Amino acid sequence: MRHPYPIREIARQAGLSEATVDRVLNDRGGVRESTVMEVRQAIKDLDRQRTQVRIGGRTFMIDIVMQTPERFSTAVRDALEAELPSLHPAVVRSRFHFREACPASDLIATMDKIAKRGSQGVILKAPDLPEIGAAVSRLVATGIPVVTLVSDLPSSARMAYVGIDNRDAGATAAYLIGQWLGDRPGNVLATISRGSFRGEEEREMGFRSAMRLAQPGRSLVEVTDSDGLDATQRDLVLEALKRDEDIIAVYSAGGGNAATLDAFDTLGRECAVFIAHDLDHDNTRFLRERRLSAVLHHDLRQDMRRACQTIMRAHKALPDEGPFLPSAIQVVTPYNMPPGVPLAEFAG
């Protein structure tokens, strides 16, 4: 494991002791393979961050704790690291703790470990559960500010929420589906990864409320508890489609869209309108192929910048700012892709 970093810097990045890192780097044995992987990941993170931040200014070590599918955690990592130069003269270093599916106890153990070893702040996406809220309180009690991202924990001690107004996003999806379907009969499938994520629950509530007002004759069928993972999502959607042959549209509040489309294809069913969230790799491809009708998107880079700045304000490194508005919701089609996505990919 060749690297240019002091053991102390690697240990801080990995959240391990210097002795443990020294043992791994010198291949002395006696450490778990998971610990070796943590050291390797820390060196990779330092390599990426080294090219994006300049030495100087105040340093903030921020932990990002998320339960989310890999496609979204990758987007979050990329967005944060792309925004690091905009945070100068401060230097932001990040540690990532991502889980695709896990019991709440795993997230709580991670948060308690952070509380014990210290951090300048935590950016969190987690289920809205009492035990998660208690873990947030323990972090805050040690002086570590917590900012929730995309999905809020409003009854917790978190400092702020950064993201879209999820109820408005759900209502927007209902409006689009209603406009595209018009008077065509048929029912709508709404998919969420897990009801304990408040953001997705609020999207579904906004969607259901707006759809009932605009098109009360349509039935809404819900699929949940897939964690947004394709393998689980496909089976759940297949069951729903077999039970209801009148489903002709989808609102995906929680992902797993490749599996949902595959379920329609397997049964030879048409999906006349499909509204999804976020321009991750899957959704970008499906939009290009016209498998998705539109994607409700927000500027994740801006969200990550605001989350980091909120943590800096907690440490008095930036002046206080009044409450900011939710992130803007963009309705993206193949013809109005945000900057950074090559338009040529969407021709034809």
Short mmCIF file of C-alpha atoms in Angstrom, two decimals:
data_model
loop_
_atom_site.label_atom_id
_atom_site.label_comp_id
_atom_site.label_asym_id
_atom_site.label_seq_id
_atom_site.Cartn_x
_atom_site.Cartn_y
_atom_site.Cartn_z
CA MET A 1 0.00 0.00 0.00
CA ARG A 2 2.21 2.82 -1.28
CA HIS A 3 1.08 6.30 -0.27
CA PRO A 4 2.47 9.76 0.49
CA TYR A 5 0.52 10.34 3.73
CA PRO A 6 1.62 10.35 7.37
CA ILE A 7 0.20 7.50 9.42
CA ARG A 8 -1.55 10.06 11.62
CA GLU A 9 -3.46 11.46 8.61
CA ILE A 10 -4.51 8.01 7.40
CA ALA A 11 -5.59 7.06 10.93
CA ARG A 12 -7.73 10.18 11.20
CA GLN A 13 -9.33 9.58 7.80
CA ALA A 14 -10.08 5.93 8.61
CA GLY A 15 -11.17 6.58 12.20
CA LEU A 16 -8.63 4.03 13.46
CA SER A 17 -5.69 4.18 15.85
CA GLU A 18 -2.23 4.98 14.51
CA ALA A 19 -1.00 1.63 15.82
CA THR A 20 -3.64 -0.25 13.84
CA VAL A 21 -2.85 1.67 10.65
CA ASP A 22 0.87 1.05 11.14
CA ARG A 23 0.19 -2.65 11.53
CA VAL A 24 -1.85 -2.74 8.32
CA LEU A 25 0.64 -0.71 6.27
CA ASN A 26 3.53 -2.89 7.34
CA ASP A 27 1.58 -6.13 6.88
CA ARG A 28 2.19 -7.33 10.41
CA GLY A 29 -1.03 -9.33 10.56
CA GLY A 30 -3.39 -9.62 13.46
CA VAL A 31 -6.04 -7.31 11.98
CA ARG A 32 -9.39 -8.11 10.38
CA GLU A 33 -9.79 -7.95 6.63
CA SER A 34 -12.49 -5.29 7.13
CA THR A 35 -9.91 -3.12 8.92
CA VAL A 36 -7.46 -3.55 6.04
CA MET A 37 -10.23 -2.44 3.67
CA GLU A 38 -10.91 0.63 5.83
CA VAL A 39 -7.26 1.67 5.58
CA ARG A 40 -7.23 1.15 1.82
CA GLN A 41 -10.41 3.18 1.44
CA ALA A 42 -8.97 5.97 3.59
CA ILE A 43 -5.93 6.20 1.30
CA LYS A 44 -8.20 6.28 -1.77
CA ASP A 45 -10.30 9.04 -0.19
CA LEU A 46 -7.17 11.06 0.60
CA ASP A 47 -5.93 10.61 -2.97
CA ARG A 48 -9.17 12.03 -4.37
CA GLN A 49 -9.44 14.85 -1.88
CA ARG A 50 -5.79 15.83 -2.22
CA THR A 51 -6.36 17.01 -5.79
CA GLN A 52 -9.47 19.00 -4.88
CA VAL A 53 -8.48 20.99 -1.84
CA ARG A 54 -5.53 23.24 -1.22
CA ILE A 55 -3.53 23.23 1.97
CA GLY A 56 -4.42 26.09 4.25
CA GLY A 57 -7.48 27.40 5.98
CA ARG A 58 -9.44 25.63 8.65
CA THR A 59 -9.98 21.89 8.32
CA PHE A 60 -13.35 20.24 8.93
CA MET A 61 -13.68 16.48 9.17
CA ILE A 62 -17.26 15.59 8.23
CA ASP A 63 -18.87 12.15 8.40
CA ILE A 64 -21.55 11.19 5.86
CA VAL A 65 -23.80 8.43 7.20
CA MET A 66 -26.41 7.06 4.82
CA GLN A 67 -28.68 4.10 4.30
CA THR A 68 -29.34 4.23 0.58
CA PRO A 69 -28.76 2.24 -2.61
CA GLU A 70 -25.26 2.40 -4.06
CA ARG A 71 -26.40 4.44 -7.06
CA PHE A 72 -27.40 7.34 -4.77
CA SER A 73 -24.47 7.10 -2.35
CA THR A 74 -22.13 7.30 -5.35
CA ALA A 75 -23.94 10.44 -6.52
CA VAL A 76 -23.58 11.97 -3.04
CA ARG A 77 -19.85 11.18 -2.88
CA ASP A 78 -19.27 12.66 -6.34
CA ALA A 79 -21.33 15.76 -5.55
CA LEU A 80 -19.49 16.45 -2.30
CA GLU A 81 -16.04 16.00 -3.76
CA ALA A 82 -16.93 18.19 -6.76
CA GLU A 83 -17.93 20.96 -4.35
CA LEU A 84 -14.80 20.88 -2.20
CA PRO A 85 -13.04 23.68 -4.12
CA SER A 86 -16.05 25.97 -3.61
CA LEU A 87 -15.64 25.65 0.16
CA HIS A 88 -12.19 27.32 0.22
CA PRO A 89 -10.48 28.69 2.19
CA ALA A 90 -11.81 25.99 4.49
CA VAL A 91 -10.56 22.48 3.86
CA VAL A 92 -13.24 19.77 4.15
CA ARG A 93 -12.25 16.16 4.62
CA SER A 94 -14.95 13.49 4.50
CA ARG A 95 -15.48 9.99 5.84
CA PHE A 96 -18.19 7.92 4.20
CA HIS A 97 -20.36 5.36 6.00
CA PHE A 98 -22.76 3.89 3.46
CA ARG A 99 -25.18 0.97 3.85
CA GLU A 100 -27.61 -0.27 1.20
CA ALA A 101 -29.80 -2.20 3.62
CA CYS A 102 -29.22 -2.71 7.31
CA PRO A 103 -30.96 -2.78 10.68
CA ALA A 104 -31.20 0.52 12.50
CA SER A 105 -28.74 -0.85 15.05
CA ASP A 106 -25.94 -0.74 12.44
CA LEU A 107 -26.50 2.94 11.74
CA ILE A 108 -26.74 3.66 15.46
CA ALA A 109 -23.45 1.85 16.11
CA THR A 110 -21.79 3.96 13.41
CA MET A 111 -23.18 7.17 14.88
CA ASP A 112 -22.15 6.22 18.41
CA LYS A 113 -18.64 5.43 17.15
CA ILE A 114 -18.45 8.88 15.57
CA ALA A 115 -19.66 10.46 18.81
CA LYS A 116 -16.89 8.66 20.68
CA ARG A 117 -14.00 9.47 18.35
CA GLY A 118 -15.13 12.98 17.36
CA SER A 119 -16.11 14.81 14.19
CA GLN A 120 -16.85 18.36 13.09
CA GLY A 121 -20.24 17.30 11.76
CA VAL A 122 -22.47 14.54 10.41
CA ILE A 123 -24.56 14.57 7.23
CA LEU A 124 -27.25 11.93 7.72
CA LYS A 125 -29.81 10.04 5.64
CA ALA A 126 -31.55 7.51 7.88
CA PRO A 127 -35.02 6.16 8.76
CA ASP A 128 -37.15 8.35 11.00
CA LEU A 129 -37.15 6.06 14.04
CA PRO A 130 -37.04 6.95 17.75
CA GLU A 131 -33.77 5.08 18.26
CA ILE A 132 -32.17 6.96 15.37
CA GLY A 133 -33.36 10.23 16.90
CA ALA A 134 -31.78 9.21 20.21
CA ALA A 135 -28.47 8.56 18.46
CA VAL A 136 -28.66 12.03 16.88
CA SER A 137 -29.17 13.48 20.36
CA ARG A 138 -26.04 11.71 21.59
CA LEU A 139 -24.03 13.18 18.70
CA VAL A 140 -25.32 16.68 19.37
CA ALA A 141 -24.62 16.31 23.09
CA THR A 142 -20.92 15.84 22.27
CA GLY A 143 -20.89 19.04 20.22
CA ILE A 144 -21.23 17.38 16.80
CA PRO A 145 -23.86 19.12 14.61
CA VAL A 146 -26.08 16.90 12.46
CA VAL A 147 -27.62 17.88 9.12
CA THR A 148 -30.21 15.60 7.53
CA LEU A 149 -30.09 15.16 3.75
CA VAL A 150 -32.99 14.30 1.38
CA SER A 151 -35.02 12.62 4.17
CA ASP A 152 -35.60 14.54 7.38
CA LEU A 153 -35.77 13.65 11.09
CA PRO A 154 -37.81 16.69 12.19
CA SER A 155 -38.37 15.58 15.79
CA SER A 156 -34.66 14.96 16.39
CA ALA A 157 -31.97 17.36 17.58
CA ARG A 158 -30.60 17.77 14.05
CA MET A 159 -29.45 21.29 13.19
CA ALA A 160 -31.08 21.56 9.75
CA TYR A 161 -32.60 19.67 6.84
CA VAL A 162 -31.21 20.09 3.33
CA GLY A 163 -33.25 18.90 0.36
CA ILE A 164 -36.46 19.37 -1.57
CA ASP A 165 -39.98 19.78 -0.19
CA ASN A 166 -40.95 16.15 -0.62
CA ARG A 167 -44.71 16.71 -0.44
CA ASP A 168 -44.48 19.23 -3.26
CA ALA A 169 -42.40 16.76 -5.26
CA GLY A 170 -45.05 14.07 -4.88
CA ALA A 171 -47.79 16.50 -5.90
CA THR A 172 -45.74 17.48 -8.95
CA ALA A 173 -45.47 13.83 -9.96
CA ALA A 174 -49.25 13.44 -9.62
CA TYR A 175 -49.81 16.52 -11.80
CA LEU A 176 -47.50 15.22 -14.54
CA ILE A 177 -49.06 11.76 -14.56
CA GLY A 178 -52.54 13.25 -14.66
CA GLN A 179 -51.63 15.50 -17.57
CA TRP A 180 -50.02 12.69 -19.58
CA LEU A 181 -52.71 10.09 -18.96
CA GLY A 182 -55.58 12.50 -19.46
CA ASP A 183 -58.84 10.57 -19.74
CA ARG A 184 -57.14 7.24 -20.41
CA PRO A 185 -58.35 4.69 -17.84
CA GLY A 186 -55.88 2.81 -15.69
CA ASN A 187 -54.31 2.65 -12.25
CA VAL A 188 -51.01 4.00 -10.91
CA LEU A 189 -48.24 2.17 -9.06
CA ALA A 190 -46.38 4.17 -6.38
CA THR A 191 -43.11 2.64 -5.17
CA ILE A 192 -41.14 3.66 -2.06
CA SER A 193 -38.09 1.93 -0.67
CA ARG A 194 -39.27 1.89 2.95
CA GLY A 195 -42.00 3.73 4.79
CA SER A 196 -39.72 4.68 7.68
CA PHE A 197 -37.89 7.16 5.44
CA ARG A 198 -39.83 10.35 6.02
CA GLY A 199 -38.78 11.89 2.70
CA GLU A 200 -40.27 9.08 0.66
CA GLU A 201 -43.33 8.85 2.88
CA GLU A 202 -43.97 12.58 2.35
CA ARG A 203 -43.53 12.19 -1.41
CA GLU A 204 -46.13 9.42 -1.41
CA MET A 205 -48.52 11.47 0.73
CA GLY A 206 -48.23 14.48 -1.55
CA PHE A 207 -48.70 12.27 -4.58
CA ARG A 208 -51.72 10.46 -3.18
CA SER A 209 -53.42 13.66 -2.04
CA ALA A 210 -52.94 15.46 -5.37
CA MET A 211 -53.97 12.42 -7.42
CA ARG A 212 -57.18 11.96 -5.43
CA LEU A 213 -58.12 15.59 -6.01
CA ALA A 214 -57.28 15.63 -9.71
CA GLN A 215 -58.27 12.09 -10.75
CA PRO A 216 -60.33 10.47 -8.00
CA GLY A 217 -61.35 7.56 -10.22
CA ARG A 218 -57.84 6.11 -10.41
CA SER A 219 -56.72 3.46 -7.95
CA LEU A 220 -53.27 3.84 -6.40
CA VAL A 221 -51.28 0.67 -5.73
CA GLU A 222 -48.31 0.90 -3.34
CA VAL A 223 -45.12 -1.19 -3.30
CA THR A 224 -42.76 -0.69 -0.36
CA ASP A 225 -40.03 -2.26 1.80
CA SER A 226 -37.66 -3.05 -1.08
CA ASP A 227 -34.91 -0.71 0.23
CA GLY A 228 -34.72 0.47 -3.38
CA LEU A 229 -32.72 -2.65 -4.27
CA ASP A 230 -33.39 -4.17 -7.68
CA ALA A 231 -33.64 -7.81 -6.64
CA THR A 232 -36.35 -7.16 -4.06
CA GLN A 233 -38.07 -4.47 -6.09
CA ARG A 234 -38.57 -6.70 -9.13
CA ASP A 235 -40.42 -9.39 -7.18
CA LEU A 236 -42.67 -6.88 -5.42
CA VAL A 237 -43.57 -5.09 -8.65
CA LEU A 238 -44.23 -8.38 -10.45
CA GLU A 239 -46.69 -9.37 -7.72
CA ALA A 240 -48.43 -5.99 -7.91
CA LEU A 241 -48.76 -6.13 -11.70
CA LYS A 242 -50.17 -9.66 -11.58
CA ARG A 243 -52.74 -8.61 -8.97
CA ASP A 244 -53.81 -5.51 -10.90
CA GLU A 245 -53.88 -5.73 -14.70
CA ASP A 246 -55.00 -2.09 -14.97
CA ILE A 247 -51.70 -0.55 -13.76
CA ILE A 248 -50.42 1.64 -16.60
CA ALA A 249 -48.27 4.28 -14.85
CA VAL A 250 -45.60 4.48 -12.14
CA TYR A 251 -44.43 7.07 -9.65
CA SER A 252 -41.12 5.95 -8.16
CA ALA A 253 -40.38 7.83 -4.95
CA GLY A 254 -37.65 5.45 -3.83
CA GLY A 255 -35.72 4.02 -6.78
CA GLY A 256 -35.24 0.47 -8.03
CA ASN A 257 -36.40 1.65 -11.44
CA ALA A 258 -34.40 -0.88 -13.46
CA ALA A 259 -36.25 -3.66 -11.64
CA THR A 260 -39.63 -1.98 -12.08
CA LEU A 261 -39.13 -1.64 -15.84
CA ASP A 262 -37.92 -5.22 -16.03
CA ALA A 263 -41.10 -6.40 -14.30
CA PHE A 264 -43.24 -4.61 -16.90
CA ASP A 265 -41.12 -6.12 -19.69
CA THR A 266 -41.33 -9.63 -18.20
CA LEU A 267 -45.13 -9.52 -18.30
CA GLY A 268 -45.27 -7.75 -21.65
CA ARG A 269 -47.08 -4.81 -20.04
CA GLU A 270 -46.99 -1.18 -21.15
CA CYS A 271 -45.92 1.57 -18.77
CA ALA A 272 -47.48 4.64 -20.36
CA VAL A 273 -46.04 7.19 -17.89
CA PHE A 274 -43.11 6.75 -15.48
CA ILE A 275 -41.98 9.56 -13.16
CA ALA A 276 -38.80 9.01 -11.11
CA HIS A 277 -36.45 10.96 -8.83
CA ASP A 278 -32.79 11.98 -9.29
CA LEU A 279 -30.47 11.85 -12.28
CA ASP A 280 -28.38 8.91 -11.14
CA HIS A 281 -26.71 6.66 -13.72
CA ASP A 282 -29.75 4.39 -14.12
CA ASN A 283 -32.27 7.19 -14.49
CA THR A 284 -30.08 9.15 -16.90
CA ARG A 285 -29.87 6.09 -19.15
CA PHE A 286 -33.59 5.32 -18.93
CA LEU A 287 -34.48 8.92 -19.69
CA ARG A 288 -32.23 8.84 -22.74
CA GLU A 289 -33.94 5.63 -23.89
CA ARG A 290 -37.40 7.17 -23.27
CA ARG A 291 -38.18 4.50 -20.68
CA LEU A 292 -38.84 7.29 -18.17
CA SER A 293 -41.22 10.13 -18.96
CA ALA A 294 -39.53 12.66 -16.66
CA VAL A 295 -37.20 12.81 -13.67
CA LEU A 296 -37.77 15.08 -10.68
CA HIS A 297 -34.29 16.32 -9.96
CA HIS A 298 -32.52 18.73 -7.64
CA ASP A 299 -28.98 20.06 -7.57
CA LEU A 300 -27.22 17.60 -5.29
CA ARG A 301 -23.96 19.55 -5.49
CA GLN A 302 -25.75 22.60 -4.13
CA ASP A 303 -27.29 20.49 -1.37
CA MET A 304 -23.90 19.13 -0.31
CA ARG A 305 -22.39 22.61 -0.35
CA ARG A 306 -25.23 23.93 1.82
CA ALA A 307 -24.92 21.00 4.23
CA CYS A 308 -21.19 21.63 4.68
CA GLN A 309 -21.72 25.37 5.12
CA THR A 310 -24.38 24.69 7.75
CA ILE A 311 -21.87 22.62 9.71
CA MET A 312 -19.28 25.40 9.36
CA ARG A 313 -21.82 27.87 10.75
CA ALA A 314 -22.33 25.61 13.74
CA HIS A 315 -18.61 26.11 14.46
CA LYS A 316 -18.83 29.89 13.90
CA ALA A 317 -16.59 29.61 10.84
CA LEU A 318 -19.23 31.35 8.70
CA PRO A 319 -21.70 34.09 9.63
CA ASP A 320 -25.21 33.04 10.57
CA GLU A 321 -27.76 32.99 7.78
CA GLY A 322 -31.52 33.03 7.93
CA PRO A 323 -33.49 29.86 7.17
CA PHE A 324 -33.07 28.85 3.54
CA LEU A 325 -35.75 27.59 1.22
CA PRO A 326 -36.01 23.95 0.14
CA SER A 327 -34.02 22.95 -2.92
CA ALA A 328 -35.69 23.71 -6.24
CA ILE A 329 -37.46 20.81 -7.95
CA GLN A 330 -36.53 20.46 -11.61
CA VAL A 331 -38.71 18.51 -14.06
CA VAL A 332 -36.11 16.99 -16.39
CA THR A 333 -36.84 15.49 -19.81
CA PRO A 334 -34.37 14.31 -22.47
CA TYR A 335 -34.38 17.88 -23.81
CA ASN A 336 -33.48 19.97 -20.75
CA MET A 337 -30.68 18.05 -19.09
CA PRO A 338 -28.77 20.05 -16.44
CA PRO A 339 -25.22 21.22 -17.23
CA GLY A 340 -22.67 18.44 -17.06
CA VAL A 341 -24.75 15.83 -18.88
CA PRO A 342 -23.71 15.69 -22.57
CA LEU A 343 -26.71 16.59 -24.70
CA ALA A 344 -25.36 14.45 -27.54
CA GLU A 345 -26.14 11.38 -25.48
CA PHE A 346 -29.79 12.26 -25.59
CA ALA A 347 -30.20 12.74 -29.32
CA GLY A 348 -32.28 10.34 -31.34
#
